[in-house]
Tab-separated table of C-alpha atoms in Angstrom:
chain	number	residue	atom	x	y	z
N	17	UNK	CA	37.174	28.366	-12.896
N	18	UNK	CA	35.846	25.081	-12.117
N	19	UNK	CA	37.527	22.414	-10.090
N	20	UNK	CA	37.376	18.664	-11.583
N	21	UNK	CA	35.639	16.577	-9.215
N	22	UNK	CA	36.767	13.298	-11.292
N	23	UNK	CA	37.201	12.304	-15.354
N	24	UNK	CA	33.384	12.086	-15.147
N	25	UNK	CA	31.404	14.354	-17.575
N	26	UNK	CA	28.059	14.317	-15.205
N	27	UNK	CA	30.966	15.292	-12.169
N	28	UNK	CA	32.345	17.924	-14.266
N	29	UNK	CA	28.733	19.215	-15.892
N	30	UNK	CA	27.592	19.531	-11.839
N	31	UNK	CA	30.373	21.027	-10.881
N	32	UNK	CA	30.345	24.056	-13.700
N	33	UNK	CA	27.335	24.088	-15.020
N	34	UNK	CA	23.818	25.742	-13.243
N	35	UNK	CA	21.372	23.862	-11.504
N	36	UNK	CA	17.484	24.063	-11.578
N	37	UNK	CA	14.645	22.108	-9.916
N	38	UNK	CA	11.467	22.352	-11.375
N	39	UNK	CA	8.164	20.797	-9.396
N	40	UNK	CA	4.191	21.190	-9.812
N	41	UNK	CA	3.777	21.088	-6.077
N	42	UNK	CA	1.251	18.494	-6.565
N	43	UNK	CA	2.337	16.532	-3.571
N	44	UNK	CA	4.358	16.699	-0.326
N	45	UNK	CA	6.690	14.210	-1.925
N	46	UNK	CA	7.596	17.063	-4.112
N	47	UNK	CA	8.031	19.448	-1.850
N	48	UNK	CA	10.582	16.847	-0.163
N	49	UNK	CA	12.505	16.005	-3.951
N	50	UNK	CA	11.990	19.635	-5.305
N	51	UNK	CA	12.116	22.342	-2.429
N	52	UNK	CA	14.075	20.686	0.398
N	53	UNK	CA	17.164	19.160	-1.536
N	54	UNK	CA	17.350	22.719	-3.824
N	55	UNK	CA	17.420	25.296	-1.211
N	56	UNK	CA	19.997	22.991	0.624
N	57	UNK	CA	22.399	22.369	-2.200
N	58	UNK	CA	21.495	26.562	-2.655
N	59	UNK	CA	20.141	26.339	-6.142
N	60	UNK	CA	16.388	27.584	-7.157
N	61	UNK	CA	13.409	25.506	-7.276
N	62	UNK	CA	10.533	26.846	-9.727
N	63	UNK	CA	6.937	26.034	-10.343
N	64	UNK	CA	6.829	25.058	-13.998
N	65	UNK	CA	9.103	27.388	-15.121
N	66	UNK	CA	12.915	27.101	-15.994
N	67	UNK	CA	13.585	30.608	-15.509
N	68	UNK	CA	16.745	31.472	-17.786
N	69	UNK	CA	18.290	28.500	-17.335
N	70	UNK	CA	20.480	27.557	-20.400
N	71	UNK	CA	23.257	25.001	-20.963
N	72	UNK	CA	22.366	23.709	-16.956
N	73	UNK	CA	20.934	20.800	-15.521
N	74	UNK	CA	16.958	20.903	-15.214
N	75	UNK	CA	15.627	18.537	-12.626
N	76	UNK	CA	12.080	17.975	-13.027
N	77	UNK	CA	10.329	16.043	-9.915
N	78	UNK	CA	7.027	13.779	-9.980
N	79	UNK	CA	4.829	15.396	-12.741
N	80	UNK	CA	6.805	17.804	-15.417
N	81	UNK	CA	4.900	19.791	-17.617
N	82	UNK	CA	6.054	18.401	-21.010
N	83	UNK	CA	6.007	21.479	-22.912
N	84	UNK	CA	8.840	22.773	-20.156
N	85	UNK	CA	10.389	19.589	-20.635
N	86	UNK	CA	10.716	20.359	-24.414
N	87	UNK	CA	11.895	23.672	-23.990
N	88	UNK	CA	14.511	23.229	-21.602
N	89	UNK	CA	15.775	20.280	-23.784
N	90	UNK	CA	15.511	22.950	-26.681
N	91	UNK	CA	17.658	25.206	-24.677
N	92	UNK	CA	20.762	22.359	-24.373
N	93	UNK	CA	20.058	21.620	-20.539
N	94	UNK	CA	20.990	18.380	-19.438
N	95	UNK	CA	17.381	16.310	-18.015
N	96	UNK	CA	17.148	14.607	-15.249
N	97	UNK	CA	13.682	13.419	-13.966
N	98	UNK	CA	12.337	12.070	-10.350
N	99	UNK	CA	8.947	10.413	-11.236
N	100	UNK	CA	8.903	9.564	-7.428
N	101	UNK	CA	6.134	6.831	-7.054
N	102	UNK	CA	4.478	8.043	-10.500
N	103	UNK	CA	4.538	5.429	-11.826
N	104	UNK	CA	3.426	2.438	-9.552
N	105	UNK	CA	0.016	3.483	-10.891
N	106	UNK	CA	-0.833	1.917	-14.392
N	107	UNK	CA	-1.567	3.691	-17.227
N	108	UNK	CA	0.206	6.735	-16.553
N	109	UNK	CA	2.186	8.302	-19.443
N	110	UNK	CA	5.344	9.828	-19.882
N	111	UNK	CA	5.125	12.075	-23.674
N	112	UNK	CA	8.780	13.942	-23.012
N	113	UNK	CA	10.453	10.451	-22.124
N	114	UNK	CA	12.895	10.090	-25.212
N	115	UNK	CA	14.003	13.611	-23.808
N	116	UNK	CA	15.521	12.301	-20.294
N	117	UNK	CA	19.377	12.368	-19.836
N	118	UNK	CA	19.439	11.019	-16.225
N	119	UNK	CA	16.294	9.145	-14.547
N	120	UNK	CA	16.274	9.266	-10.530
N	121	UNK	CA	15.736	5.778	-9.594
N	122	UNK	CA	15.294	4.246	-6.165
N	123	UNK	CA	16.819	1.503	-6.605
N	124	UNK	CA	18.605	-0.690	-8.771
N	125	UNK	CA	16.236	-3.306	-9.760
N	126	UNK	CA	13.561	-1.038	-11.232
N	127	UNK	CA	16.415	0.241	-13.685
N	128	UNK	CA	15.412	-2.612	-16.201
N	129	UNK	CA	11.794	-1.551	-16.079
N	130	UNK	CA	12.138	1.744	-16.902
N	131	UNK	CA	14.668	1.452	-19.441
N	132	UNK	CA	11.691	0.356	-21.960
N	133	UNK	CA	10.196	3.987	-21.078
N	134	UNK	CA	13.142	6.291	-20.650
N	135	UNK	CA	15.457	4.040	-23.703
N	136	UNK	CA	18.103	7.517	-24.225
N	137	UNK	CA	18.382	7.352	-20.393
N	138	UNK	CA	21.447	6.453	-18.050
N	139	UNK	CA	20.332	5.929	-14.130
N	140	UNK	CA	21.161	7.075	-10.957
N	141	UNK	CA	20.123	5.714	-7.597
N	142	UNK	CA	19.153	8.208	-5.081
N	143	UNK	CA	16.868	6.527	-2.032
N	144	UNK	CA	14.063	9.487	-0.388
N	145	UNK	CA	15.321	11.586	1.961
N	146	UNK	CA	13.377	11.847	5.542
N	147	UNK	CA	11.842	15.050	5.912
N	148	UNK	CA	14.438	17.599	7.764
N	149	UNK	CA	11.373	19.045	10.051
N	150	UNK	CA	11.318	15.855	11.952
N	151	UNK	CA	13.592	17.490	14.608
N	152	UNK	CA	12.033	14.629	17.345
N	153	UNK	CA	12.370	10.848	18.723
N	154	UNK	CA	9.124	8.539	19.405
N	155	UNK	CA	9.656	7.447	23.150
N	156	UNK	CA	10.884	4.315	24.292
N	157	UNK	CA	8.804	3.983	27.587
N	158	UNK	CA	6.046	1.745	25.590
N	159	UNK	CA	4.784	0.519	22.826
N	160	UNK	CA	3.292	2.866	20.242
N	161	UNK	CA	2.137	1.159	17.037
N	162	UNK	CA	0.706	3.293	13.932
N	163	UNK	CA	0.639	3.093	10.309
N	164	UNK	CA	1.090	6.707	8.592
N	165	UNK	CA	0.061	7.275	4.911
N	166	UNK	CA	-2.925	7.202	2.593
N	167	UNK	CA	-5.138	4.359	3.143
N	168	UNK	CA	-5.037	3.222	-0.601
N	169	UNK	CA	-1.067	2.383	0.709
N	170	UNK	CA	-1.736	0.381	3.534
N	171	UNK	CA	-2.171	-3.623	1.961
N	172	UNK	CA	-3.103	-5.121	5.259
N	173	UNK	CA	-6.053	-4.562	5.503
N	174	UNK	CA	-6.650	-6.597	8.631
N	175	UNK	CA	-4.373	-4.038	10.514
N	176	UNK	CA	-6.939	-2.503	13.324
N	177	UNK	CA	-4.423	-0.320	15.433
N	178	UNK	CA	-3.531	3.576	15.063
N	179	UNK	CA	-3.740	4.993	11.192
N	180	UNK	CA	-3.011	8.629	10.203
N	181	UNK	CA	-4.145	9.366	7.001
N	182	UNK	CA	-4.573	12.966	6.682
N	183	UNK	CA	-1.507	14.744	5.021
N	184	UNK	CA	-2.254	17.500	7.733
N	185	UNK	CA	-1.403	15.245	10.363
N	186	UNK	CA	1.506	12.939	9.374
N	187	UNK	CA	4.286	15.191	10.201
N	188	UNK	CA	3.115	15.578	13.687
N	189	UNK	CA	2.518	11.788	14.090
N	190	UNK	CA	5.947	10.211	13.023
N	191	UNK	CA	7.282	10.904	16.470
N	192	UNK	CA	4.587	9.256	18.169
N	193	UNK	CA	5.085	5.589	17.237
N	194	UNK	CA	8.261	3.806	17.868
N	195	UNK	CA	6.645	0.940	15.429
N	196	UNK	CA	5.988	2.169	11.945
N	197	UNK	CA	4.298	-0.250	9.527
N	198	UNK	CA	5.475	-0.154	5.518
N	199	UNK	CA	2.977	-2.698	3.651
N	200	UNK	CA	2.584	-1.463	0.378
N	201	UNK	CA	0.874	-3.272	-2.454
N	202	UNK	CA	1.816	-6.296	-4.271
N	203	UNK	CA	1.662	-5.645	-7.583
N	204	UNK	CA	5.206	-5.589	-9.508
N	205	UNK	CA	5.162	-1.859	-9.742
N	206	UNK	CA	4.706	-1.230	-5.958
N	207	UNK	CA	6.978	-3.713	-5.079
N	208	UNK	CA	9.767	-2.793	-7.662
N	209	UNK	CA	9.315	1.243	-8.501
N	210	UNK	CA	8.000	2.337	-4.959
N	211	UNK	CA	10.477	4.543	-2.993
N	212	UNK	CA	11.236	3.262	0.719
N	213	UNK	CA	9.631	6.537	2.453
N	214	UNK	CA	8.075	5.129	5.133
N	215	UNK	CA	11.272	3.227	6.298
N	216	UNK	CA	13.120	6.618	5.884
N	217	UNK	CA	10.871	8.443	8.090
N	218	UNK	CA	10.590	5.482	10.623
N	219	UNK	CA	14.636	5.828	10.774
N	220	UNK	CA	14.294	9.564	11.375
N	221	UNK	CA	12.342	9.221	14.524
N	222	UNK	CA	14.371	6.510	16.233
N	223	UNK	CA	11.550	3.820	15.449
N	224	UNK	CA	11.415	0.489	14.052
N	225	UNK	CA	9.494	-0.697	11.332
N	226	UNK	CA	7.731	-3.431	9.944
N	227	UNK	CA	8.650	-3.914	5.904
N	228	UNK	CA	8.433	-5.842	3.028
N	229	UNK	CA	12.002	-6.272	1.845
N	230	UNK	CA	11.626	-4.433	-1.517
N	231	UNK	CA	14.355	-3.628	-3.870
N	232	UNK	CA	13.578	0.204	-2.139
N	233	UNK	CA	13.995	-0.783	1.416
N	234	UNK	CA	17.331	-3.550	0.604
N	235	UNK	CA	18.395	-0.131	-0.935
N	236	UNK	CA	18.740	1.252	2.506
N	237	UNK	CA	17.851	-1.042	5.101
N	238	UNK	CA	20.341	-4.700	5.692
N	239	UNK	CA	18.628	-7.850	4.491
N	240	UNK	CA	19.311	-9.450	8.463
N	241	UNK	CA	16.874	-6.338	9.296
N	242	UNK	CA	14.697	-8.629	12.197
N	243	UNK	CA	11.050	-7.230	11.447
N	244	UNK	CA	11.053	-8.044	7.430
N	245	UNK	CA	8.155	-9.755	6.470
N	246	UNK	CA	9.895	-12.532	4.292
N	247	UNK	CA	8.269	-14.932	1.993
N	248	UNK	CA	5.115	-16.497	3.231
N	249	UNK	CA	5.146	-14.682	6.577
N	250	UNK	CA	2.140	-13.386	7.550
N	251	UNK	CA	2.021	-9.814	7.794
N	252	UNK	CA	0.184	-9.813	11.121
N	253	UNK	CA	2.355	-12.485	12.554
N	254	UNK	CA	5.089	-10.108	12.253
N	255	UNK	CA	3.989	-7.163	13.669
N	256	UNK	CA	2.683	-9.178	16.633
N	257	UNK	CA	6.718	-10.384	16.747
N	258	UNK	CA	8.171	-6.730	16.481
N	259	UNK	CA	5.303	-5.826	19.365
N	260	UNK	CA	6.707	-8.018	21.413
N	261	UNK	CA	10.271	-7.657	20.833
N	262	UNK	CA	9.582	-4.045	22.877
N	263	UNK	CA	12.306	-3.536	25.129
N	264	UNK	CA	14.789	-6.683	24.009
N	265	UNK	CA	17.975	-7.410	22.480
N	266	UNK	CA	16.412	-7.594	19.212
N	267	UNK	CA	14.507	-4.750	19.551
N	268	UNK	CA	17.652	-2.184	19.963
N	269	UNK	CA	19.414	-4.393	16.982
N	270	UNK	CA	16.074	-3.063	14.807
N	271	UNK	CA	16.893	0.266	15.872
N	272	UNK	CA	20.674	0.528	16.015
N	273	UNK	CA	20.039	-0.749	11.651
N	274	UNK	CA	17.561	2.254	11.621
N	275	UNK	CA	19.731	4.433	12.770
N	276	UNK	CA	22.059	3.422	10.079
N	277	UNK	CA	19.121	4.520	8.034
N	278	UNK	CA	18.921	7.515	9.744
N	279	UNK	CA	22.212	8.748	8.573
N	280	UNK	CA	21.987	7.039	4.766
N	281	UNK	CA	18.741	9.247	4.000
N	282	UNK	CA	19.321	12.867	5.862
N	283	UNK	CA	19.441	15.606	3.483
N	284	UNK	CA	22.679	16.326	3.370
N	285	UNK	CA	23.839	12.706	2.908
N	286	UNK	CA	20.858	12.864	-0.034
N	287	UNK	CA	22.142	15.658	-1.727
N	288	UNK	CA	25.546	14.518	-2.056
N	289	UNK	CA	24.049	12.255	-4.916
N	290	UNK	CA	23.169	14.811	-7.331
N	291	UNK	CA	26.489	14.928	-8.252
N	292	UNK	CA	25.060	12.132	-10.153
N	293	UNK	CA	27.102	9.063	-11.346
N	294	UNK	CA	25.100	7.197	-13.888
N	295	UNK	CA	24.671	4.436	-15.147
N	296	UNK	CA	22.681	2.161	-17.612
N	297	UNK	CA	20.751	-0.813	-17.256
N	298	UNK	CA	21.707	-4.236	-17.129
């Protein structure tokens, strides 16, 4: 028999009901959503497939298969969907939205946004996790600056230092800055829909980071945070300040909020949230 977590239905369908991930492995961001948070909260994690799953809760990650979609709604599972970053590209489509129960959101602004798309849909926030394989710090005996990610995700283009942007590579790179740089694009849906990755993974390897203070990075990072790039600031301006804030008061402050960070976006403080506590949009 089940024990009652709360009054809440979602508390008391997690608590008694099965639990299902379902992913395309398209991307490593997948792997992170789908594979890492279901074999730590011990439930299975299937390629386009639901398995037997009946009467459960179906999370689909990044790019569902709509026909699984359908069928798993046919067979009275509760849907909850993490599009991930899928949607800070235009002109993608969503055919099984009307079908969503719960929508993973990053933060809390983008709610209003997606409500137009997903309209049956309550919300929950859940920020991205930091990848548990990152077992190691960046040192603190220099400077190390370095941008990791695709190129296409990098909006300063005037940026000249260290870049790794082969997948193959990033894992083994995060520990070797202690100065990560976040500068997505401007457009309203990078800005607003865009999870805060980078900043988690900066956070995971004792580093500080240079940001645009997003809705996704507020979400996990203070707004006093002393290497946002605020208003009219010049991105380059402020990752010459962070540079040479190495080794100063202000420098530890940057890290002592990342470690805060740190702790907010580990797996196991992650996976707490799929209890899931919805709600709907303003």
């Amino acid at each position: 028999m089940c024990a009652m977590a709360s009054n809440s239905p979602w508390r008391t369908a997690t608590a008694c009901r099965g639990m299902i991930f379902v992913t395309d492995y398209e991307a490593a961001s997948s792997t992170l959503r789908g594979n890492h948070i279901a074999d730590y909260l011990g439930v299975p994690c299937l390629e386009n497939s639901l398995g037997d799953e009946k009467h459960g809760i179906v999370v689909f990650v990044k790019k569902p298969d709509p026909q699984v979609v359908k069928l798993a709604k046919t067979l009275k599972n509760t849907i909850v969907y993490d599009p991930i970053d899928r949607f800070c590209k235009e002109g993608r489509q969503a055919p099984f939205a009307d079908l969503v129960d719960i929508l993973i959101v990053p933060n809390r602004v983008c709610m209003r946004y997606y409500s137009t798309i997903f309209t049956n849909a309550e919300f929950v926030v859940i920020p991205h996790q930091w990848d548990q394989r990152l077992t190691s710090e960046s040192p603190q005996d220099e400077l190390r600056t370095g941008y990791i990610g695709e190129e296409l995700n990098l909006v300063e283009r005037r940026y000249k230092g260290e870049k790794v942007t082969k997948v193959s590579e990033m894992m083994d790179a995060a520990p070797r800055f202690n100065l990560h740089l976040s500068l997505n694009a401007r457009d309203a849906r990078h800005i607003n829909l865009k999870p805060a990755t980078k900043i988690a993974i900066a956070s995971a390897v004792g580093a500080n980071v240079v940001a645009f203070p997003d809705p996704s990075a507020l979400e996990i990072l203070p707004t006093e945070y002393p290497f946002y790039v605020r208003g009219r600031t010049d991105p380059m301006d402020m990752i010459e300040i962070a540079e040479k804030s190495f080794g100063t008061v202000l420098w530890d402050e940057g890290r002592a909020m990342m470690a805060a960070v740190k702790e907010r976006t580990s797996l196991p403080a992650i996976a707490k949230l799929y209890d899931f506590k919805p709600q709907r949009a303003a």
